[in-house]
PDB file of C-alpha atoms in Angstrom:
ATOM      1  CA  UNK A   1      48.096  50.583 161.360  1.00  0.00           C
ATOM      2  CA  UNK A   2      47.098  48.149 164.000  1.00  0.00           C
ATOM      3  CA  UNK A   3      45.404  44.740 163.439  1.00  0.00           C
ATOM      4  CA  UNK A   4      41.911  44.053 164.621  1.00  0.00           C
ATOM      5  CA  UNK A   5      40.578  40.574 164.164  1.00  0.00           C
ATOM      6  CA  UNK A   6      37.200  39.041 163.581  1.00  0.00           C
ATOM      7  CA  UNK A   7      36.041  35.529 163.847  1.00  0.00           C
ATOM      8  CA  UNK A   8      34.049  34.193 162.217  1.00  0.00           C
ATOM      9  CA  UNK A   9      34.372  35.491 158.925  1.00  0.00           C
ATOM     10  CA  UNK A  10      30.845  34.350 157.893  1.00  0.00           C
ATOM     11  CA  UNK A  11      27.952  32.146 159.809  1.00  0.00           C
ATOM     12  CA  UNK A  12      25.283  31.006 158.461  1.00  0.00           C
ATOM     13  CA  UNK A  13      22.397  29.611 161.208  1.00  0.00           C
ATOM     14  CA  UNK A  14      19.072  28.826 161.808  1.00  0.00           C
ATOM     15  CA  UNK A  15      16.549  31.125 163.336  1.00  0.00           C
ATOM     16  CA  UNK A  16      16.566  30.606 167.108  1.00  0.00           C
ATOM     17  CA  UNK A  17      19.835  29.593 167.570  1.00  0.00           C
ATOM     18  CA  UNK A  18      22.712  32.203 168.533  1.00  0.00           C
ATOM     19  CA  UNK A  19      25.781  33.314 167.044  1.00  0.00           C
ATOM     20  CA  UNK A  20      28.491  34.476 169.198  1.00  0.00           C
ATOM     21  CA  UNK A  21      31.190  36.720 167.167  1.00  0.00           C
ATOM     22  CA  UNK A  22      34.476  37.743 168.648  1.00  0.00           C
ATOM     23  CA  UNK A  23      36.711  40.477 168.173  1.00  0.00           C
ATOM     24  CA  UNK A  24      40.299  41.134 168.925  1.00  0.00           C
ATOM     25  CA  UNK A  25      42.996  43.516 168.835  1.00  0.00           C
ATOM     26  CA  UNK A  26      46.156  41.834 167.870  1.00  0.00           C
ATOM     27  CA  UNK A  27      48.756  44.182 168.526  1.00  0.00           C
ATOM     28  CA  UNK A  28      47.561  46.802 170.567  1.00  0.00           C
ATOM     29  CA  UNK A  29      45.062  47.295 173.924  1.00  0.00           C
ATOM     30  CA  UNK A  30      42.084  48.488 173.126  1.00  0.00           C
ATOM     31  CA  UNK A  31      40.588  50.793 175.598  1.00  0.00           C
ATOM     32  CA  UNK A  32      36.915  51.196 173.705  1.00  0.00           C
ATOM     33  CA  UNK A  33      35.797  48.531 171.044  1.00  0.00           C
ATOM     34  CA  UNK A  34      32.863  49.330 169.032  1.00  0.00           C
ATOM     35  CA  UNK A  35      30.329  47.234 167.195  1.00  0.00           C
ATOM     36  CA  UNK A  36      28.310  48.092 164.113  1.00  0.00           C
ATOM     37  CA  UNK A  37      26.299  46.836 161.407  1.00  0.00           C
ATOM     38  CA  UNK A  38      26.195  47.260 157.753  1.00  0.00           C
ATOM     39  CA  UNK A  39      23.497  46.603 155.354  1.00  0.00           C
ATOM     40  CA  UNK A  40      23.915  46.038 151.917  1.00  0.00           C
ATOM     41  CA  UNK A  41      24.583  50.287 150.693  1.00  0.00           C
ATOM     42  CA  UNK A  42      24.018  51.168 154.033  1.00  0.00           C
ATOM     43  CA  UNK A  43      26.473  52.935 156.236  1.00  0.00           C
ATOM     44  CA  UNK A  44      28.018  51.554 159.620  1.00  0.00           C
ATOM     45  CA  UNK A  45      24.917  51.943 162.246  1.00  0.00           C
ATOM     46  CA  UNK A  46      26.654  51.716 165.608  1.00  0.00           C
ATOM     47  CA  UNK A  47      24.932  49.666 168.041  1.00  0.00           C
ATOM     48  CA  UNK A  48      27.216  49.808 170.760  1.00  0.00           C
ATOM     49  CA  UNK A  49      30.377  50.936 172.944  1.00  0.00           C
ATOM     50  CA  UNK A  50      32.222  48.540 175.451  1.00  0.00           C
ATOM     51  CA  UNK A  51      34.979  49.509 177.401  1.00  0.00           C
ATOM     52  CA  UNK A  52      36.834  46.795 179.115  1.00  0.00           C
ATOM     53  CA  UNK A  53      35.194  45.557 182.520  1.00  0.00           C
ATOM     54  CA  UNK A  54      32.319  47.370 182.346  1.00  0.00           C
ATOM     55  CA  UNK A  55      29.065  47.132 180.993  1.00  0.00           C
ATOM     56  CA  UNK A  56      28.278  48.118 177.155  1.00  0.00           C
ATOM     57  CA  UNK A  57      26.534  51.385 176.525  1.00  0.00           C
ATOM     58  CA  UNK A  58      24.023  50.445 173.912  1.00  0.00           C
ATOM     59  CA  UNK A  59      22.202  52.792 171.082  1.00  0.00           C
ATOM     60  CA  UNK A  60      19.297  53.769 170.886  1.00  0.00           C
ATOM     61  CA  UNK A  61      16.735  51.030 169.636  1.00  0.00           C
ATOM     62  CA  UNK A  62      19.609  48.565 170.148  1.00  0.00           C
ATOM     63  CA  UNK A  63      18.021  46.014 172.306  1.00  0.00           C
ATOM     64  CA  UNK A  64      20.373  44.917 174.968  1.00  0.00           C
ATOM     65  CA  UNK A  65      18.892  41.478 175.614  1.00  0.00           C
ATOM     66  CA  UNK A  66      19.262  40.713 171.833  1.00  0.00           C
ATOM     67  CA  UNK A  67      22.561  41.538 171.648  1.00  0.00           C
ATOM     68  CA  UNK A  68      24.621  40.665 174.103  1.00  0.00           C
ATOM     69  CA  UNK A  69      28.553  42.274 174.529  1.00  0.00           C
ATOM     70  CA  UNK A  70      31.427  41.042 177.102  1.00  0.00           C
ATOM     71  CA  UNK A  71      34.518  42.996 177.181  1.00  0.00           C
ATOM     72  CA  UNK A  72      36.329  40.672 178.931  1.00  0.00           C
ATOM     73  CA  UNK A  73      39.540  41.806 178.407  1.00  0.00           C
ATOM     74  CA  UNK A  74      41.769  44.856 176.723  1.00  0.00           C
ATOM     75  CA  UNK A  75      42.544  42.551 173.551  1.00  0.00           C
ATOM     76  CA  UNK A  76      38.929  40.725 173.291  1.00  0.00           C
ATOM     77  CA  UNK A  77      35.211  41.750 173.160  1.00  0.00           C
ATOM     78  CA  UNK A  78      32.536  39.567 172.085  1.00  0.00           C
ATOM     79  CA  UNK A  79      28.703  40.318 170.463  1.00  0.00           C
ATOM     80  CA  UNK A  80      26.187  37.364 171.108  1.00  0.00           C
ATOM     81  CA  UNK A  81      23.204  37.682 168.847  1.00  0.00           C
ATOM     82  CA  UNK A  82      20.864  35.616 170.788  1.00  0.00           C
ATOM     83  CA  UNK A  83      17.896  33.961 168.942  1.00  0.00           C
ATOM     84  CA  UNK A  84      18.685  35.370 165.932  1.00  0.00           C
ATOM     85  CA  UNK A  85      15.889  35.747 162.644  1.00  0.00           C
ATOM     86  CA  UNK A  86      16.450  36.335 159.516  1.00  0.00           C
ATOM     87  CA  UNK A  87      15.995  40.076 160.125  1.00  0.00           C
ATOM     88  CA  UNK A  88      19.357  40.037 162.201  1.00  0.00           C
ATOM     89  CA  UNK A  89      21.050  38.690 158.545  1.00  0.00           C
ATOM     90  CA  UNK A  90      23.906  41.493 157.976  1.00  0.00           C
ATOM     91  CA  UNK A  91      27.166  42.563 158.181  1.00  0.00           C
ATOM     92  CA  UNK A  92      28.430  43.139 162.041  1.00  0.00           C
ATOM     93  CA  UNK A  93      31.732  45.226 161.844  1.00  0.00           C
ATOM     94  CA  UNK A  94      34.048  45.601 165.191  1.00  0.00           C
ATOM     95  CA  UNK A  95      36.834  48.305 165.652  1.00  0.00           C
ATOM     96  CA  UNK A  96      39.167  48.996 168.374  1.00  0.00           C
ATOM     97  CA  UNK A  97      40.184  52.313 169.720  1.00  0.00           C
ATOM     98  CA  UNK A  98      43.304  52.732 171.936  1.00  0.00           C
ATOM     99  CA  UNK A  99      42.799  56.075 173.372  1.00  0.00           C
ATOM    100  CA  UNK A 100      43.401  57.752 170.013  1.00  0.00           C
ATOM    101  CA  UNK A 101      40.472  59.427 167.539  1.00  0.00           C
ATOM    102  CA  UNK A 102      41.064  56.779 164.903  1.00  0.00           C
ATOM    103  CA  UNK A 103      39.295  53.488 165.018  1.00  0.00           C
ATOM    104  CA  UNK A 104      40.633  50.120 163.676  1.00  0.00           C
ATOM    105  CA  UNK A 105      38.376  48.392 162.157  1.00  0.00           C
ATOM    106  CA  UNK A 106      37.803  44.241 161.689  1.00  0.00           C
ATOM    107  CA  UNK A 107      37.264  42.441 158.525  1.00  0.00           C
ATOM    108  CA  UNK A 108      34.082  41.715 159.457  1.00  0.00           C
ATOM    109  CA  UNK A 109      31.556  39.232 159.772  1.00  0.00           C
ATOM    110  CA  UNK A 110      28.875  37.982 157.400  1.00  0.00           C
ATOM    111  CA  UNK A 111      25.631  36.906 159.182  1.00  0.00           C
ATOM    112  CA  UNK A 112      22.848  34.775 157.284  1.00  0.00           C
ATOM    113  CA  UNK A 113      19.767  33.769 159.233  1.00  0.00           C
ATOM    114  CA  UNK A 114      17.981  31.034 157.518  1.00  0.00           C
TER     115      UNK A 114
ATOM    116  CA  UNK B   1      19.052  65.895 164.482  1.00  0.00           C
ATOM    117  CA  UNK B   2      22.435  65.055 162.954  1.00  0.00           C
ATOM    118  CA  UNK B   3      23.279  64.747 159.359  1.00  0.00           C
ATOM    119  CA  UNK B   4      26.297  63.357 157.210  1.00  0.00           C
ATOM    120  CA  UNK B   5      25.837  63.599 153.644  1.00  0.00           C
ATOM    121  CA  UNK B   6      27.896  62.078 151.096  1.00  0.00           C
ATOM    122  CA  UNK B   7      26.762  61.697 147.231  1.00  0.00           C
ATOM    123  CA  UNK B   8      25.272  58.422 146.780  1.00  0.00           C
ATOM    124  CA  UNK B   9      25.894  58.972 142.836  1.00  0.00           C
ATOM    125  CA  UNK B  10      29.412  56.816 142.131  1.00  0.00           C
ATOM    126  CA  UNK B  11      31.970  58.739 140.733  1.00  0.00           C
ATOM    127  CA  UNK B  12      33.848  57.436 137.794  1.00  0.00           C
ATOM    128  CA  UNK B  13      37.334  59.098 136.780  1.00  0.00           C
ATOM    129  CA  UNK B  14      40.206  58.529 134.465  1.00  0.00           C
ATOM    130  CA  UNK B  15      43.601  57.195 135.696  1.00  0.00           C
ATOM    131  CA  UNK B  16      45.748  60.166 136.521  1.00  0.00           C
ATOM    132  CA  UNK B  17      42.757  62.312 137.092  1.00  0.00           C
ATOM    133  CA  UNK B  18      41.950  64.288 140.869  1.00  0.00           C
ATOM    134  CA  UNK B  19      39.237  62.413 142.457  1.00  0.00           C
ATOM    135  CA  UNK B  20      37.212  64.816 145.089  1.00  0.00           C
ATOM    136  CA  UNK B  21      34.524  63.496 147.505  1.00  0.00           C
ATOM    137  CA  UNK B  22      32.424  65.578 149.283  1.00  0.00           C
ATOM    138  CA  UNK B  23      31.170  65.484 152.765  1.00  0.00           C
ATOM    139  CA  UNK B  24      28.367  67.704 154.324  1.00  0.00           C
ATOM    140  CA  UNK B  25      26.692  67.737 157.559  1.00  0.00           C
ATOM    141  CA  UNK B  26      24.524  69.575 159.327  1.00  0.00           C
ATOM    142  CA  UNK B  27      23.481  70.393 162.989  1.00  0.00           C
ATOM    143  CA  UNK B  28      26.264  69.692 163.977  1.00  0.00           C
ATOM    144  CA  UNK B  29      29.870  70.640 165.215  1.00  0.00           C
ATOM    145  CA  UNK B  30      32.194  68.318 165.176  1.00  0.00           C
ATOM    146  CA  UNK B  31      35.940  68.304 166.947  1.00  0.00           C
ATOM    147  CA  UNK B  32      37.332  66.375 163.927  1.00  0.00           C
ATOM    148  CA  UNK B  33      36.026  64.440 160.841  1.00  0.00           C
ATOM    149  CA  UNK B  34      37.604  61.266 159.300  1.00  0.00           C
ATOM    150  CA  UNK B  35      37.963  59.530 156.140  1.00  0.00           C
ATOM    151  CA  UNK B  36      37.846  55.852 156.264  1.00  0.00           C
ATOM    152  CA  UNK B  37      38.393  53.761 152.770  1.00  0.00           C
ATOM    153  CA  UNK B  38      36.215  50.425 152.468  1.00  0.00           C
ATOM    154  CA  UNK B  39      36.713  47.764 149.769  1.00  0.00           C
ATOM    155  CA  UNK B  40      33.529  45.280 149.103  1.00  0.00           C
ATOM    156  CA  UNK B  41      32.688  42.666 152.284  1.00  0.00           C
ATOM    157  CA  UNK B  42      35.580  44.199 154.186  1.00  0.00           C
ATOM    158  CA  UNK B  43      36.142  46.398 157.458  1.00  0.00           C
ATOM    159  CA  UNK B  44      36.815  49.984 156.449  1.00  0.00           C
ATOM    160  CA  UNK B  45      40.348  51.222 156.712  1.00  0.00           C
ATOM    161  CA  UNK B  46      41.384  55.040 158.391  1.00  0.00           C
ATOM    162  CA  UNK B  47      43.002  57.273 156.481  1.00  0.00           C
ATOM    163  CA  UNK B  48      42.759  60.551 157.196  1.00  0.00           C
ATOM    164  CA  UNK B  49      41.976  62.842 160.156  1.00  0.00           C
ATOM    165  CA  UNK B  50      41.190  66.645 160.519  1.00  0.00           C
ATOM    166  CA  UNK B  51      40.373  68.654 163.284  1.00  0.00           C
ATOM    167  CA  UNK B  52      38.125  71.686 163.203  1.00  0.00           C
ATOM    168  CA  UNK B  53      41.469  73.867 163.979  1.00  0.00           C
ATOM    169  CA  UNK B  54      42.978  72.182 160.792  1.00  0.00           C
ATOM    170  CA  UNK B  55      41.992  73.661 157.229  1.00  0.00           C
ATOM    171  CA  UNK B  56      43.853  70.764 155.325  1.00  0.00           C
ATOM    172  CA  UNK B  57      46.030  67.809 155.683  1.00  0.00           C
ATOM    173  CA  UNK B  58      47.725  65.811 153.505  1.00  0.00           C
ATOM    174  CA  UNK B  59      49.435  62.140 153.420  1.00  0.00           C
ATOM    175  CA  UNK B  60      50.886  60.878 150.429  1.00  0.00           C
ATOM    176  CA  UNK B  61      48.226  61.686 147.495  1.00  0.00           C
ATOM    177  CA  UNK B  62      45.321  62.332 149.620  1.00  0.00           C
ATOM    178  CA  UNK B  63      44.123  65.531 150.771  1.00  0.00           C
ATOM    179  CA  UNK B  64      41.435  66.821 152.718  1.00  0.00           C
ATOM    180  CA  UNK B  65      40.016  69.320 153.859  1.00  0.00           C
ATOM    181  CA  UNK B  66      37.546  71.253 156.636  1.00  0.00           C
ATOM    182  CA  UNK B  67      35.420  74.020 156.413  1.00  0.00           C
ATOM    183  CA  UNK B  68      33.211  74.470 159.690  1.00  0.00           C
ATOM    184  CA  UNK B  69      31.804  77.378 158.466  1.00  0.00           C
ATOM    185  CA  UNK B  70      30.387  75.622 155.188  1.00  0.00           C
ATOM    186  CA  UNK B  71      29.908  72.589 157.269  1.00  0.00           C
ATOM    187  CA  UNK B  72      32.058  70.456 154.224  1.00  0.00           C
ATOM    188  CA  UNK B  73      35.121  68.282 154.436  1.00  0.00           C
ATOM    189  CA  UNK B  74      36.487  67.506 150.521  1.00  0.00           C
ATOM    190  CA  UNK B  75      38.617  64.534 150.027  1.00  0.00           C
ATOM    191  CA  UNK B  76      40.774  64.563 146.923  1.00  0.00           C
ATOM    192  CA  UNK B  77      42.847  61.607 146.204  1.00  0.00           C
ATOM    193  CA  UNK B  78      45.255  62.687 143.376  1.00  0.00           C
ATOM    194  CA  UNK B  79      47.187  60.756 140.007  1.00  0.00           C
ATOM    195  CA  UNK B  80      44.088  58.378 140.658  1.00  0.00           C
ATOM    196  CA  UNK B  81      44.837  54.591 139.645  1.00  0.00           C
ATOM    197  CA  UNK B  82      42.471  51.927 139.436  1.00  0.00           C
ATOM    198  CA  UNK B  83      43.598  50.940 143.148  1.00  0.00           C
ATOM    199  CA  UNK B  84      42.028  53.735 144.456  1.00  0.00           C
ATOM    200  CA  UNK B  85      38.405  51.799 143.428  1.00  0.00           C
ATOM    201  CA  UNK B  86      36.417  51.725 146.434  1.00  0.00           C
ATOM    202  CA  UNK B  87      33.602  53.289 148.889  1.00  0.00           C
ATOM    203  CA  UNK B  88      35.287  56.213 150.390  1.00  0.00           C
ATOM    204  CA  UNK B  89      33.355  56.947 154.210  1.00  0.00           C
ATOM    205  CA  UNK B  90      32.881  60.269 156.090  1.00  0.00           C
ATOM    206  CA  UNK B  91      32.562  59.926 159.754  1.00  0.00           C
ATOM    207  CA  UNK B  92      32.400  62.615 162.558  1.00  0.00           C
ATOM    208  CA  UNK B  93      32.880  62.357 165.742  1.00  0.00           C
ATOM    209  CA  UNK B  94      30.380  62.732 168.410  1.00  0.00           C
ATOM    210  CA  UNK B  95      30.273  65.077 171.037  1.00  0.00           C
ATOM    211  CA  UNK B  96      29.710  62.638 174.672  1.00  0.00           C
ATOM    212  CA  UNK B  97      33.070  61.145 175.162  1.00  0.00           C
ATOM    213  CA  UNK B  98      34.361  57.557 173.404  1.00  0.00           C
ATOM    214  CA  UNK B  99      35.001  58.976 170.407  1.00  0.00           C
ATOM    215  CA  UNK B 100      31.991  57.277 169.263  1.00  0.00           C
ATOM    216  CA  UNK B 101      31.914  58.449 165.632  1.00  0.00           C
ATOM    217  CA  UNK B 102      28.497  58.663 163.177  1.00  0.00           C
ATOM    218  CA  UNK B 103      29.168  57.869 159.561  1.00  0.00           C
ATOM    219  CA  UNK B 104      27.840  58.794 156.331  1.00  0.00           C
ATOM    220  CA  UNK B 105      26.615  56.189 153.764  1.00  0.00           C
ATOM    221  CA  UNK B 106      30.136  56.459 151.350  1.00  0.00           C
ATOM    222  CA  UNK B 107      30.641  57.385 147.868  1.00  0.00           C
ATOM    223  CA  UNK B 108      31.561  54.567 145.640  1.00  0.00           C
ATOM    224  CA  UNK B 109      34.754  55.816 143.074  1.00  0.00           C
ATOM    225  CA  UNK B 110      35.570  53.589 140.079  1.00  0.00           C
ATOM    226  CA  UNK B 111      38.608  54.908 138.125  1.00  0.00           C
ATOM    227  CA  UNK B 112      38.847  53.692 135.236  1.00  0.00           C
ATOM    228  CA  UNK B 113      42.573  52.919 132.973  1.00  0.00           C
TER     229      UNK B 113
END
């Protein structure tokens, strides 16, 4: 299947500061990219849907300002979590789509808010 | 409002044995349903897709099935090994464009040799 990249694997900060994660789709363009977030026996909770070059489409109770996403590009999107708390401690899961139903999913990335 | 429902219980088998996860939702109609595998502090992995024409499908030992009318996808992995050991997902599709899918909360298997 194709390879979707994350980076960082794992961050650990301190509250107020913010934590930019990127995600990219190594072998394939990526039409839609989607970010979610896992806690610990949780399902994925999808908190957005970027397309490239256009704005994210953000769910509900997802605050935009918070979480900032730039789709720069068909290979690359980015989430921002600005001023992060220790509330915002999780795992934040990316996968690419390329027109198909099937998502690709990243390794993900480990978030601790001290 | 919609509804995936997997069992939360973990399901413990013996090697060799047929391994069958259930997924249920409700209000809810769904184009396809997928089955994503998801090993601890990792991304989950796609394995299987079904449409609602599609009564089964099959790839290598796995198997799954859709019943619209029930409202039920199983997932049976066969001649389980202890490889198979992980949090098997359920995720549907939602209706809206961007094949934004909703997933349910996964059923951990353990098989044991």
């Amino acid at each position: 299947g194709a390879v979707v990249s994350q980076h960082p694997s794992r961050v650990i900060c301190k509250s107020g500061t913010s934590v930019k994660i990127e995600c990219r789709s190594l072998d394939f363009q990526a039409t839609t990219m989607f970010w979610y977030r896992q806690f610990p026996k949780q399902s994925l909770m999808l908190m957005a849907t970027s397309n490239e070059g256009s704005k994210a489409t953000y769910e509900q109770g997802v605050e935009k300002d918070k979480f900032l996403i730039n789709h720069a590009s068909l290979t690359l999107s980015t989430l921002t979590v600005t001023s992060a708390h220790p509330e915002d401690s999780s795992f934040y899961i990316c996968s690419a789509a390329g027109g198909a139903a099937e998502q690709f999913f990243g390794p993900g990335t480990r978030l601790t808010v001290l | 409002s919609q509804k995936i429902e997997q069992n939360s219980e973990a399901l413990n088998i013996q090697e060799g044995k047929t391994a069958t996860l259930t997924c249920n939702y409700t209000n809810y109609s769904p184009a396809y349903l997928q089955w994503y595998r998801q090993d601890p502090g990792r991304g989950p992995v796609f394995l299987l897709l079904i449409r609602e024409n599609e009564k089964e499908k099959r790839k290598e030992r796995l198997k799954v099935t859709f019943d619209t009318t029930l409202k039920q996808s199983l997932f049976h992995i066969t001649a389980s090994q202890p490889a198979d050991s992980a949090t098997y997902l359920c995720a549907l599709e939602v209706s809206g464009g961007y094949n934004k899918l909703i997933f349910g909360a996964g059923t951990r298997l353990a098989v044991h040799p």
